[in-house]
CSV table of C-alpha atoms in Angstrom, one decimal:
chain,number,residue,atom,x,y,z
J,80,UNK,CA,-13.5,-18.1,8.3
J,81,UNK,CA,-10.8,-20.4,7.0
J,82,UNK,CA,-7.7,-18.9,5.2
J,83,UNK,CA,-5.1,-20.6,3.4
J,84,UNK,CA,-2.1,-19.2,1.3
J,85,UNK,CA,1.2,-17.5,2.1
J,86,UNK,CA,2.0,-14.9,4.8
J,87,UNK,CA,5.4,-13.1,4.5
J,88,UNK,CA,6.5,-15.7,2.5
J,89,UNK,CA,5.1,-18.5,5.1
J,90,UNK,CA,2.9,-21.0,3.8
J,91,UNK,CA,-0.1,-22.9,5.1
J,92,UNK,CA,-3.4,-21.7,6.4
J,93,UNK,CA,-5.4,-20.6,10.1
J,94,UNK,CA,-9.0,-19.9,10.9
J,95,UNK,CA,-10.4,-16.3,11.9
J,96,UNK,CA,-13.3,-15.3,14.8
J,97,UNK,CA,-15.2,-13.1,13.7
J,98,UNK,CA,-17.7,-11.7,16.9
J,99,UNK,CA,-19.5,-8.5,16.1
J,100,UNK,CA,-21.3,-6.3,18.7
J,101,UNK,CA,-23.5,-3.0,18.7
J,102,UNK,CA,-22.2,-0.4,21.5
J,103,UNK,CA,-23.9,2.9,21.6
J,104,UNK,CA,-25.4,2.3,18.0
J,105,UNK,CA,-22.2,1.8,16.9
J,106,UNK,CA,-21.4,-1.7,15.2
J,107,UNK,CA,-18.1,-3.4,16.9
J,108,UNK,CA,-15.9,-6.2,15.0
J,109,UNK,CA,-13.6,-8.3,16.9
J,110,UNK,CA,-11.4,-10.8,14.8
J,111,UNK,CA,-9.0,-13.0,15.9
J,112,UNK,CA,-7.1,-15.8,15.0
J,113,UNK,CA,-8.7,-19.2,17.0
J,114,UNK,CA,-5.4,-20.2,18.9
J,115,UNK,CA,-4.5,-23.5,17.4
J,116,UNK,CA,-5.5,-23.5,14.3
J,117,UNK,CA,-2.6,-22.6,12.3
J,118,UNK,CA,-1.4,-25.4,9.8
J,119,UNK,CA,1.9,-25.5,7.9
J,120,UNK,CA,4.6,-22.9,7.9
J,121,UNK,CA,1.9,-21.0,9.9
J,122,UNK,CA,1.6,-22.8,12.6
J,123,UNK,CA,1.6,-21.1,15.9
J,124,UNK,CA,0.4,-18.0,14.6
J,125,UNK,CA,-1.5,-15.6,16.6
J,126,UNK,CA,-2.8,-12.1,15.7
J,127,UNK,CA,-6.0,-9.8,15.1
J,128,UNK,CA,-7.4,-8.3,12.5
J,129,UNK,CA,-8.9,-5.3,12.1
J,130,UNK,CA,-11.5,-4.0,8.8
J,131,UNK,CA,-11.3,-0.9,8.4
J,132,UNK,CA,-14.4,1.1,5.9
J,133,UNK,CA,-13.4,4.8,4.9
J,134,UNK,CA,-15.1,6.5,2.0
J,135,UNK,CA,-17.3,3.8,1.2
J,136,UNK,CA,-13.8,0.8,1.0
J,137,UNK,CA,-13.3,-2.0,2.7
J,138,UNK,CA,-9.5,-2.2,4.1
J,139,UNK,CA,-7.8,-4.8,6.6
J,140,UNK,CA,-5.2,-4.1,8.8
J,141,UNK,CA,-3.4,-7.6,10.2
J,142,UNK,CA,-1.4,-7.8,13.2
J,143,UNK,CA,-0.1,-10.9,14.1
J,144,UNK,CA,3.1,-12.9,15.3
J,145,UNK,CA,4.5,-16.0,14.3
J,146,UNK,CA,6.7,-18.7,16.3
């Protein structure tokens, strides 16, 4: 998944892994940023990202570092 925008006020764009797994019946979603692909102000970024569904919503927590 390509995303492009601003990120704490940091232009340009990266790419996110998505891998998803069932353990125990239970659906498992691993997203990462692919190392590399940052592109402007974003470049170098690294980070996870994590979907969290509660009472039927979608929500995203994103943790990630920059240079």
């Amino acid at each position: 998944e390509q995303v492009e925008g601003t990120l704490a006020g940091h232009k340009g764009g990266f790419a996110l892994q998505h891998v998803g797994t069932m353990q125990g019946g239970n659906a498992v979603m691993d997203v990462r940023v692919i190392p590399g692909s940052g592109t402007g102000e974003l470049a170098g970024i690294d980070g996870t990202l994590k979907i969290i569904i509660a009472d039927g919503k979608h929500a995203y927590d994103f943790s990630y570092t920059l240079p």
